Structures are given as C-alpha cells and as structure tokens.
CSV table of C-alpha atoms in Angstrom, one decimal:
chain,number,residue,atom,x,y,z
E,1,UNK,CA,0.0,0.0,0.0
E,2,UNK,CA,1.1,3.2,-1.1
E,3,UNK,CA,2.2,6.1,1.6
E,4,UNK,CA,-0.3,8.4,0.7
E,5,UNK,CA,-3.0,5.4,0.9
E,6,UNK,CA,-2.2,4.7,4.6
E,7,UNK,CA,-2.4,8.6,5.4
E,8,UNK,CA,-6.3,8.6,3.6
E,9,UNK,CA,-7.4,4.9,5.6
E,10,UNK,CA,-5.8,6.8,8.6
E,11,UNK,CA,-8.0,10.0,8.3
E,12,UNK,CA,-11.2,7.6,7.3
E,13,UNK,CA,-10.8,6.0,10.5
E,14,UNK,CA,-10.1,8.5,12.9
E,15,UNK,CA,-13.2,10.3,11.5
E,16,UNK,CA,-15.1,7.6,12.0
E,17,UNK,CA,-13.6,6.5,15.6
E,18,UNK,CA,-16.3,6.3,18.5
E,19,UNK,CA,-14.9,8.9,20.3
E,20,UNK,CA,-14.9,11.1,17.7
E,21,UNK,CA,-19.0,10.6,17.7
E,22,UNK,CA,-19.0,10.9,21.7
E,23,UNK,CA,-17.7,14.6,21.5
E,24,UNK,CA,-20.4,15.2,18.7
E,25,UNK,CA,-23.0,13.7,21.2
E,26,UNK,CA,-21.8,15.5,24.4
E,27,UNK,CA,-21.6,18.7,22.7
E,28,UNK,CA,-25.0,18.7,21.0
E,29,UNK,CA,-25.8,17.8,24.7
E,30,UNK,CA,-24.1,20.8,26.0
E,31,UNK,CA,-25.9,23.5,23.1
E,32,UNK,CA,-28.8,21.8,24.2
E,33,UNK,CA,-28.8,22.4,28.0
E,34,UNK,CA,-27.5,26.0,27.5
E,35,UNK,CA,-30.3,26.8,25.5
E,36,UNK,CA,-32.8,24.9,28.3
E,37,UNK,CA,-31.3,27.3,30.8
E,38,UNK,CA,-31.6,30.2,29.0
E,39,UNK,CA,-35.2,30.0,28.3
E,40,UNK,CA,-35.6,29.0,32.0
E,41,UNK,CA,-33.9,32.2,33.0
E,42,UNK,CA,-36.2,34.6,30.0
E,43,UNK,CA,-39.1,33.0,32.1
E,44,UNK,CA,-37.6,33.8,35.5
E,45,UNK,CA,-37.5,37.1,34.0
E,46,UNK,CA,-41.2,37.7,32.9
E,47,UNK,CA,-42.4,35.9,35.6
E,48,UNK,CA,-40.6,38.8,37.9
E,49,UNK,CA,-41.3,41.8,35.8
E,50,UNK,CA,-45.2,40.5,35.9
E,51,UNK,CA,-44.6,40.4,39.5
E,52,UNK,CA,-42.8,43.7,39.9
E,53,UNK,CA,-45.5,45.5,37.9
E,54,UNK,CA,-48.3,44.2,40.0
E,55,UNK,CA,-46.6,45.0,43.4
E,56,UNK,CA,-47.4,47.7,45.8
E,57,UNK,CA,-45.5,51.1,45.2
E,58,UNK,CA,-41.8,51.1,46.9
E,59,UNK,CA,-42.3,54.6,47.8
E,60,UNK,CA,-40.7,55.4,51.8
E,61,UNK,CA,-43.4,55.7,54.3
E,62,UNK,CA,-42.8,56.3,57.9
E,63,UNK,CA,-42.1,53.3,59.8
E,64,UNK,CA,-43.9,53.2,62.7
E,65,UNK,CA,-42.4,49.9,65.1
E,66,UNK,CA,-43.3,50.8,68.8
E,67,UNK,CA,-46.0,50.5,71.2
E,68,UNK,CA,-48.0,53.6,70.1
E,69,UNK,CA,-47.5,55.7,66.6
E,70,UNK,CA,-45.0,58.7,66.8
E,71,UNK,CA,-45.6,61.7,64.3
E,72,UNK,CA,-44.6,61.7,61.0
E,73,UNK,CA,-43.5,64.6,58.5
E,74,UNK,CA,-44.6,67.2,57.7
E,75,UNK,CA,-43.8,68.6,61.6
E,76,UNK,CA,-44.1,71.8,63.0
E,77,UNK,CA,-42.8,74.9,60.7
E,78,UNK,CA,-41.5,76.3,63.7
E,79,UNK,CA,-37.8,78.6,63.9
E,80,UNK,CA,-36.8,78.8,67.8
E,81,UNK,CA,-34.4,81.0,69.1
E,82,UNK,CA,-31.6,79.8,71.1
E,83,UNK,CA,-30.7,77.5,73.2
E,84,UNK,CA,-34.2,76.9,72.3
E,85,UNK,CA,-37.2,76.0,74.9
E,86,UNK,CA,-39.1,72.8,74.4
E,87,UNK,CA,-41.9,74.9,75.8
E,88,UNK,CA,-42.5,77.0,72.6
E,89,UNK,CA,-42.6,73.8,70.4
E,90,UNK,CA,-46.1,73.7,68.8
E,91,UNK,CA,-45.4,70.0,68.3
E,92,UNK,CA,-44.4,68.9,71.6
E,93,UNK,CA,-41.8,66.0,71.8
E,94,UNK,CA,-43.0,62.8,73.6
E,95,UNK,CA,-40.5,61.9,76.6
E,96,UNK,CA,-43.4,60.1,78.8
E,97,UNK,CA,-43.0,56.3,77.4
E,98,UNK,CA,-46.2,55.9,78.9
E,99,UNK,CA,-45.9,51.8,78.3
E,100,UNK,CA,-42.5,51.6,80.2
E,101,UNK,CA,-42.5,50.0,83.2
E,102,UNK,CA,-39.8,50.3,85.7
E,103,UNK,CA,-38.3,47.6,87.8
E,104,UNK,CA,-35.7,48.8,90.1
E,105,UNK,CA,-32.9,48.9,87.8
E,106,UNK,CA,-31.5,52.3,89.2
E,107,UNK,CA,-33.1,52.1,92.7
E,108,UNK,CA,-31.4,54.2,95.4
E,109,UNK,CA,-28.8,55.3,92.5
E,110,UNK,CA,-28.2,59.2,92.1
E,111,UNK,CA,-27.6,60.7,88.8
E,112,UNK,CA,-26.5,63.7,87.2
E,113,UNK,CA,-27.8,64.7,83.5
E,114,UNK,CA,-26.5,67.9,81.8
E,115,UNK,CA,-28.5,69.4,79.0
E,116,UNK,CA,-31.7,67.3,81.4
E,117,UNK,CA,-34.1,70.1,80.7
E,118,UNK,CA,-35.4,69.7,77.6
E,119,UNK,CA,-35.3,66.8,74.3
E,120,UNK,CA,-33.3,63.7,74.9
E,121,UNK,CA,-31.9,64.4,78.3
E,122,UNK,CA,-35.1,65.4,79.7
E,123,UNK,CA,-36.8,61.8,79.1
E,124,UNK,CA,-33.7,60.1,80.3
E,125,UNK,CA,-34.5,62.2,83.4
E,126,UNK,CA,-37.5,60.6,83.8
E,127,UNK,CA,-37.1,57.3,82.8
E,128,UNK,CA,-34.0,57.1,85.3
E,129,UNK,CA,-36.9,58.0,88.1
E,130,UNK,CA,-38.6,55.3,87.3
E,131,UNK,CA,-36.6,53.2,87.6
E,132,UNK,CA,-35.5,54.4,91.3
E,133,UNK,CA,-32.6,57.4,90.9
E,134,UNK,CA,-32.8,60.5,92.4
E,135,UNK,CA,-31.9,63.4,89.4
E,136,UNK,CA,-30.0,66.7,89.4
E,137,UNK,CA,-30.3,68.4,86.2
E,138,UNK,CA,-27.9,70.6,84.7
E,139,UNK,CA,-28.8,73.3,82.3
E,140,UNK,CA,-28.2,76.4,80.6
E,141,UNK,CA,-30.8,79.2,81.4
E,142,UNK,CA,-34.3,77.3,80.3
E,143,UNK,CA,-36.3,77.9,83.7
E,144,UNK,CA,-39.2,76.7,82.6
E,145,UNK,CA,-38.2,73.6,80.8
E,146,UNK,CA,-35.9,73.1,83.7
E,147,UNK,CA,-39.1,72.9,86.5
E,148,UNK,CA,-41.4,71.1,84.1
E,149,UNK,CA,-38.7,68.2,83.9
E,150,UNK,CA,-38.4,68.6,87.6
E,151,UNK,CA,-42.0,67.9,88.2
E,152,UNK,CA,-42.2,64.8,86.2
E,153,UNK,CA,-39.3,63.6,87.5
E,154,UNK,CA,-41.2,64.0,91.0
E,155,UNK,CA,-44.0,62.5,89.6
E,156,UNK,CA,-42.2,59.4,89.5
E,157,UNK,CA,-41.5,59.5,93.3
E,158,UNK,CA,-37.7,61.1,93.3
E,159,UNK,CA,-36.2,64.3,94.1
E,160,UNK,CA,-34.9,66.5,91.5
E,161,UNK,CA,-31.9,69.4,91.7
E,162,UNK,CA,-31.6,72.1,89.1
E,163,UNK,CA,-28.3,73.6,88.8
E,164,UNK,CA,-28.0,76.4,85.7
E,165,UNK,CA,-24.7,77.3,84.0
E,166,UNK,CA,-22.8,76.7,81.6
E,167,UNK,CA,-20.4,73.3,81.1
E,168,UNK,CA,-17.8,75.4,79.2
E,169,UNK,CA,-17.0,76.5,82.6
E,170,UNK,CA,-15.0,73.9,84.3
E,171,UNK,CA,-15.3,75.9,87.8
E,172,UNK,CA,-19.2,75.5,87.5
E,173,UNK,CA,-19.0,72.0,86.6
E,174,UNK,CA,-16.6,71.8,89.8
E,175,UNK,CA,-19.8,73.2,91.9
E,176,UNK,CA,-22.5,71.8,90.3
E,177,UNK,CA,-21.3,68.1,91.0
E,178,UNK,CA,-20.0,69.6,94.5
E,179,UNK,CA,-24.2,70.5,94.9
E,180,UNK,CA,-25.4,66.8,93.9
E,181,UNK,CA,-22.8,65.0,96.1
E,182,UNK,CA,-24.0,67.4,99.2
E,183,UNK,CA,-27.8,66.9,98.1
E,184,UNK,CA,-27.9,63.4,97.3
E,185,UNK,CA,-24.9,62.2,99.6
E,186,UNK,CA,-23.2,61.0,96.8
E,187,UNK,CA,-23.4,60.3,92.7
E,188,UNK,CA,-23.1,57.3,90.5
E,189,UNK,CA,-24.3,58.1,87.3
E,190,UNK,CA,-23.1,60.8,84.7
E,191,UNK,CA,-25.1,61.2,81.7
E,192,UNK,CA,-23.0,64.3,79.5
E,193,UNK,CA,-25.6,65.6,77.0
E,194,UNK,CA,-25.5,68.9,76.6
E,195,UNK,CA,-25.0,70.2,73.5
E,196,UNK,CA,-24.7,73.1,70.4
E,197,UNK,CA,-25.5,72.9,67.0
E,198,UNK,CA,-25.7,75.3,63.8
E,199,UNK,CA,-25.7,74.5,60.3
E,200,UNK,CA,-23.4,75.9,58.0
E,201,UNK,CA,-23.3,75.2,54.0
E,202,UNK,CA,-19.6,76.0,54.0
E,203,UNK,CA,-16.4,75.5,56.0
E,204,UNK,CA,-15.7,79.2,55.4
E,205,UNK,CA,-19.3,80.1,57.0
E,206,UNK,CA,-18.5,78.9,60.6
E,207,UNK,CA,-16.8,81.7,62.1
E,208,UNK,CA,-14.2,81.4,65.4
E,209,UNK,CA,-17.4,81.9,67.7
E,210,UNK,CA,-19.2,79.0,66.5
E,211,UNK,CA,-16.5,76.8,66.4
E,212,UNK,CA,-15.2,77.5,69.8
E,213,UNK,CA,-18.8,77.6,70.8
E,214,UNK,CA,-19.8,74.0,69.2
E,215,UNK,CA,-16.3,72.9,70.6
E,216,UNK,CA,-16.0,74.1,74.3
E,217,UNK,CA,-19.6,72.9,74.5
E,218,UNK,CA,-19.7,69.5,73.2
E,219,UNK,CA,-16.5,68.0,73.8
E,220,UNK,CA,-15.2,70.5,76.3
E,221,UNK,CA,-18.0,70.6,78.3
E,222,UNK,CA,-17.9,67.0,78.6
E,223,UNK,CA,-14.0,67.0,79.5
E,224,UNK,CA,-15.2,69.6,82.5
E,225,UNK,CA,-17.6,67.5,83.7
E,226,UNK,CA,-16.6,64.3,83.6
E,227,UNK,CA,-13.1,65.6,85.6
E,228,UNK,CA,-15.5,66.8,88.3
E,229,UNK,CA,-17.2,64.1,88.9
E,230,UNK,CA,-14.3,61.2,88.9
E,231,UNK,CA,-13.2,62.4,92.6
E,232,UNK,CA,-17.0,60.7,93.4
E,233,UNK,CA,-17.4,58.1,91.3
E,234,UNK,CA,-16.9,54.8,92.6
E,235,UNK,CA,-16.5,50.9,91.7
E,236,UNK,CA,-20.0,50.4,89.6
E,237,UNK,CA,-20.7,54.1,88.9
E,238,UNK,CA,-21.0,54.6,85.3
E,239,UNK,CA,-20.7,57.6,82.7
E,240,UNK,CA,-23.1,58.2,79.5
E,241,UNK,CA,-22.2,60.1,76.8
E,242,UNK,CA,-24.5,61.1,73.9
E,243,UNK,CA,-22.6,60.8,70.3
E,244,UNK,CA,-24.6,60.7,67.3
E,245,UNK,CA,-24.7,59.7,63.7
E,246,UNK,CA,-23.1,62.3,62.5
E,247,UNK,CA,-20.1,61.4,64.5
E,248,UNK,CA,-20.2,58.3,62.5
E,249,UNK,CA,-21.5,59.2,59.4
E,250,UNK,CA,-20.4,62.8,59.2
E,251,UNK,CA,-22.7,65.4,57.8
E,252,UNK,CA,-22.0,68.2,55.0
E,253,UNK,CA,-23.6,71.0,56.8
E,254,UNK,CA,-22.6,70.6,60.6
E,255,UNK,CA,-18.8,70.1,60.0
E,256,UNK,CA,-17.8,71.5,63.3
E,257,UNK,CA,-20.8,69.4,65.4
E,258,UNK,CA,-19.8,66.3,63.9
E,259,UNK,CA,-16.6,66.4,64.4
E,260,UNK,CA,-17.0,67.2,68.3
E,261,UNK,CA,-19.7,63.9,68.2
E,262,UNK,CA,-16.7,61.8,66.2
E,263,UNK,CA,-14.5,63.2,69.4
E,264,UNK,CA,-17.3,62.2,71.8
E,265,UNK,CA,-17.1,58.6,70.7
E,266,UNK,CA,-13.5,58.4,70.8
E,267,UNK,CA,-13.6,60.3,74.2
E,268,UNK,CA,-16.1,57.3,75.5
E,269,UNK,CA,-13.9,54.4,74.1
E,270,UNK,CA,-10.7,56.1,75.4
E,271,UNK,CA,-12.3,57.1,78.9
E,272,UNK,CA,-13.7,53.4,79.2
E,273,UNK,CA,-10.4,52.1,78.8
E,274,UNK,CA,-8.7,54.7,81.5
E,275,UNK,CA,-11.7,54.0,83.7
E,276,UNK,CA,-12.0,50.1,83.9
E,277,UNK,CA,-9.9,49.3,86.3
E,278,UNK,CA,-11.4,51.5,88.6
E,279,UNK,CA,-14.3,49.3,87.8
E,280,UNK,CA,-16.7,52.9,86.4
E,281,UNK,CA,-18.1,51.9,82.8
E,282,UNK,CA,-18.4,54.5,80.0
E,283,UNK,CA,-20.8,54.3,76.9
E,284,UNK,CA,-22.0,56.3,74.7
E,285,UNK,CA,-25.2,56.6,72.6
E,286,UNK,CA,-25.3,57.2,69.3
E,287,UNK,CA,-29.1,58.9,68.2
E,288,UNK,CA,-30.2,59.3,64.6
E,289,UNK,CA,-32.7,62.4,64.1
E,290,UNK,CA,-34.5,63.1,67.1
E,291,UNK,CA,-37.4,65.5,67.4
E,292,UNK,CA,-35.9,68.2,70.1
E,293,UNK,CA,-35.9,72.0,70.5
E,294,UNK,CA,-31.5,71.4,69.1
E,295,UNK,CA,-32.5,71.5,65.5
E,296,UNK,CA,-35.9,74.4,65.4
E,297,UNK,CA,-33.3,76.3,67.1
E,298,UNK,CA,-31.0,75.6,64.5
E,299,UNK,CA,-33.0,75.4,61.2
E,300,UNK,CA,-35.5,77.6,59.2
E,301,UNK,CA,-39.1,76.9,60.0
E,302,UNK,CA,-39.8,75.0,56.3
E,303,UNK,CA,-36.7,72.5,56.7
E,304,UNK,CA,-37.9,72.0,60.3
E,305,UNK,CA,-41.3,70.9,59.1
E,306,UNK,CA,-39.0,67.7,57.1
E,307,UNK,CA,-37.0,66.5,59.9
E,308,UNK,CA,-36.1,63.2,59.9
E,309,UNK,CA,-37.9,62.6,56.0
E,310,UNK,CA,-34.4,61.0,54.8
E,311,UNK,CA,-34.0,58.8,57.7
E,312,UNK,CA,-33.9,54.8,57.6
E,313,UNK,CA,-37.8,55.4,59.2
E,314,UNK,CA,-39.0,58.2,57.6
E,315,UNK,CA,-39.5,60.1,60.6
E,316,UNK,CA,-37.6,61.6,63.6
E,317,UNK,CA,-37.3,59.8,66.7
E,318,UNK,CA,-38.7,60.6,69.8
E,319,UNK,CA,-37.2,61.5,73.2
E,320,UNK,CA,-38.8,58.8,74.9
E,321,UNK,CA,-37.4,56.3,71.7
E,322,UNK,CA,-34.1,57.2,72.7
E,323,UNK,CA,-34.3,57.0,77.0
E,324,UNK,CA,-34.7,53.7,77.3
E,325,UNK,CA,-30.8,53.0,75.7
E,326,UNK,CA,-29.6,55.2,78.3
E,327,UNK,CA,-31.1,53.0,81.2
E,328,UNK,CA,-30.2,49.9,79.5
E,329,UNK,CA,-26.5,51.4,79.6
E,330,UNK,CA,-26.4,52.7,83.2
E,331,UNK,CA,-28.1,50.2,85.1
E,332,UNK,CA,-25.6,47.5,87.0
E,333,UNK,CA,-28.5,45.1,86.8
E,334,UNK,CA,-28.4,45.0,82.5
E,335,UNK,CA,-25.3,46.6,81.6
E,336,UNK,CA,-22.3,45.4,84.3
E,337,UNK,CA,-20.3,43.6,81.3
E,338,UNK,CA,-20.5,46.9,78.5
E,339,UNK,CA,-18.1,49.5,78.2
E,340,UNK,CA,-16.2,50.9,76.0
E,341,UNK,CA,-19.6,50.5,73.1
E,342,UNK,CA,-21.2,53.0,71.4
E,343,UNK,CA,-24.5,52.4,71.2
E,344,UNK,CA,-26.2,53.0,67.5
E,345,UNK,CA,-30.5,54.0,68.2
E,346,UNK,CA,-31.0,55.4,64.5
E,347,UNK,CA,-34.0,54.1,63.5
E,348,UNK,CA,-31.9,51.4,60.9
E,349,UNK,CA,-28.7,49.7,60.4
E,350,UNK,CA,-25.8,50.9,61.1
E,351,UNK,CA,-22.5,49.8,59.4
C-alpha cells in the first residue's frame, strides 16, 4: 500500500472513531442544555417583571415599630431662638414612654444629667426616676423647661436638683457636682448631653465663635464634667455620653458638630479604657434624628417641618425612643459587662 493510501485509511478512520462521535453527542448535549437554561432564566425574568409591575409602590413611608404611633413629617414649621425652649414647640416632643415600666434597675442610684431640661436628656430624666434614681439636672438658662422636667421627674417618686450654668465652665461643673454629692450624699451616674448645633453650607461660613462655641460645649464641656465628677465616682458608677450619627457618618452641613460627636465617641472608648480598672463603665449613645428644640433652634421653619424625612424610618425619633438606651447602659442590673460600646438607636442599620 502506497504512503499516501495509509495517510487517507488513517484520516477515514479516525473520523469515523467512536470517540470522535461521543464529543459530537456531548456537545450537542451541551448546546442543548445551555439553550434549556436560557429559556428558563427569560421566564424567571417575565415571571418577575409581571410580579414587579403588580406589586405595591416602593415609595418610603414612615415606619412606625413601637407600642404607640410617633408623628410623622410634615412637623411643626416652627424657627426657635436659642438654646431653644421645648416649651414653645407647637409639636411637643414625647419623653413620657407611657408603656414603660420600671423595675428597680437604678433604685437608690443618684444621677447627674447635663443638658436634662429639655429633648433627649429630659426623658432620660424621667425614665431614670422610674426606675428608682434621684436626678439633678444641669442646664443652661431654660427655667421653665428646667421645673417642668423637675415635676415629672417627682412624679415618678424622686427628688430633683436644678443647677444652671454653663459646662464650658470647668469651675461651674466643679460646683454643680460639689451641689449633687451634698444633696444626694453621693453620685453614680453621669449622663454628658449637653449640647450646640448650627448648620453651616460651607467651612468658610463657621466663624471662630461657633467653632469655639460647638467645641468648648460639646467635647469640652464634657471633658469639664466628667473631671469633676471622677473624685466621686466609685467601683459600679458609670458615665453616658451622647454621640450621634453624624459622628459616625459625618454630615456636610454641621462640619464642626460632627466632628466634636466623632470626638465624643473616641472620648467614650478612650475614657472606658482609663476607667475600667477602677471598675466605672463608660458608653456612649449614638441617636439618629430626634425631634428636640436642638435642631428648630438651628433650622429655618420649612426645613424644620422635614426632619427626619431622609432617615432609615422616615421620621424623627422621639425622646422617649431614645431614654430607654440610656437605662439599659447605666443600670448595673443590665449593663455590668459593657463598656467601651457606642451604642447606634438610628431608627436602621448601622455599618
């Protein structure tokens, strides 16, 4: 047989070889199943376009998740003047938490609030009454929201002490702590709360003033206070600081507040660490938008009336959403293992 012959019976029979007509078979297979799947996935498809065209509008509504409903936007198109008194709010802020019950989880415990007048510190005030603490309540010069906070707080069966002044001053903070430790024979608890805020679109807008205001106040204040209470804190006592989300988060037009709320939560994890083993727990809590006199003192009435739209909730918080983190944290009975945390209430997840 000639060369060339062999070469042609060669090619003949590898063409013709059974593996040669497996491959054929498995790949028809293969163009077979690929197609399968991607019909199957075209129907997926209608199937959830149908679906998605049918469903319910994904518009945000206010989330409403507690025992009782909490307003909504639009709120009150209300401008305060500073510090701002919850008294002229037209739409109150709820700090009652009529459906909490206390148990004894501060009994016989004395506290010391700052900024316990009005808003946030205001229903910590009263929730820590009801759950057995005596309160002093430092404030700035809100008489009235001062002795309304003071008569709820007796309400609840406690005594209450109202010290105004300013926390900038670390002298005052000195004699105010000097007045609860004579009054109540003692403190354990130090909630640091007080606070100011202004909005400003640009860095260039926030003067000296405000900076050293939003500054000395927020962080400073908190230094001053803190360092007068240490000498009477003892194994158990514990300190509260209140952050926020800006501190987290930041926030375009309060620059110089978020930055002092970013200090506040490094302040509370540095502090805890100082502090532990003296056995006195810090913690801090971190609030989303709560509805307080801080920001219609801060705002124009119209972006007032929005507050807390463009939150995970669709609505502000309210005072009495945000106490009962604050027991939770000073309480020996439910916090004795945390310190150091920063607590996140923002109405979503956080991360």
């Amino acid at each position: 047989m000639k060369r060339s012959e062999k070469k042609t019976t060669k090619k003949a029979a590898k063409k013709a070889s059974p593996g040669s007509a497996a491959r054929k078979t498995s790949s028809a297979a293969s163009a077979d199943t690929a197609a399968k799947t991607a019909q199957r996935q075209r129907r997926l498809q209608e199937e959830a376009m149908d679906r998605n065209a049918r469903a319910p509008s994904t518009k945000k509504q206010p989330v409403q998740a507690g025992s009782r409903r909490q307003p909504e936007p639009p709120l009150s198109r209300q401008h305060l003047r500073k510090p701002g008194n919850e008294a002229e709010l037209e739409l109150p802020p709820r700090f009652l938490a009529p459906d909490y019950r206390g148990s004894g989880k501060l009994q016989g415990l004395r506290a010391l609030i700052t900024g316990g007048d009005s808003g946030i510190g205001r229903a910590v005030a009263v929730l820590f009454a009801r759950e057995g603490a005596d309160v002093a309540i430092v404030y700035l010069d809100e008489h009235e929201d001062a002795r309304e906070t003071a008569r709820h707080v007796q309400a609840e069966g406690r005594q209450c002490l109202l010290i105004s002044g300013d926390v900038r001053d670390g002298r005052f903070c000195e004699r105010a702590v000097a007045d609860v430790v004579a009054s109540f024979d003692g403190l354990d608890v130090l909630v640091n709360n007080a606070a100011f805020q202004q909005h400003a679109k640009r860095l260039e807008d926030i003067s000296d003033a405000q900076l050293a205001e939003t500054l000395q106040t927020n962080i400073g204040g908190y230094f001053n206070m803190t360092r007068a209470a240490l000498p009477h804190l003892g194994e158990g006592a514990s300190i509260i600081n209140s952050g926020s989300e800006t501190g987290l988060f930041g926030s375009k037009e309060l620059l110089d507040y978020a930055a002092t709320k970013g200090a506040i939560h490094a302040f509370t994890k540095s502090l805890a660490s100082n502090l532990l083993p003296r056995g006195i727990r810090v913690n801090a809590v971190a609030p989303g938008p709560v509805w307080t006199p801080l920001n219609p003192a801060d705002r124009e009435a119209e972006k007032v009336a929005t507050f807390g739209k463009d939150s995970d909730m669709g609505r502000p918080a309210q005072p009495e959403e945000l106490s009962p983190a604050y027991v939770f944290l000073a309480s020996p009975i439910t916090a004795s293992y945390i310190s150091g945390a920063v607590l996140p209430v923002m109405g979503g997840p956080y991360g």
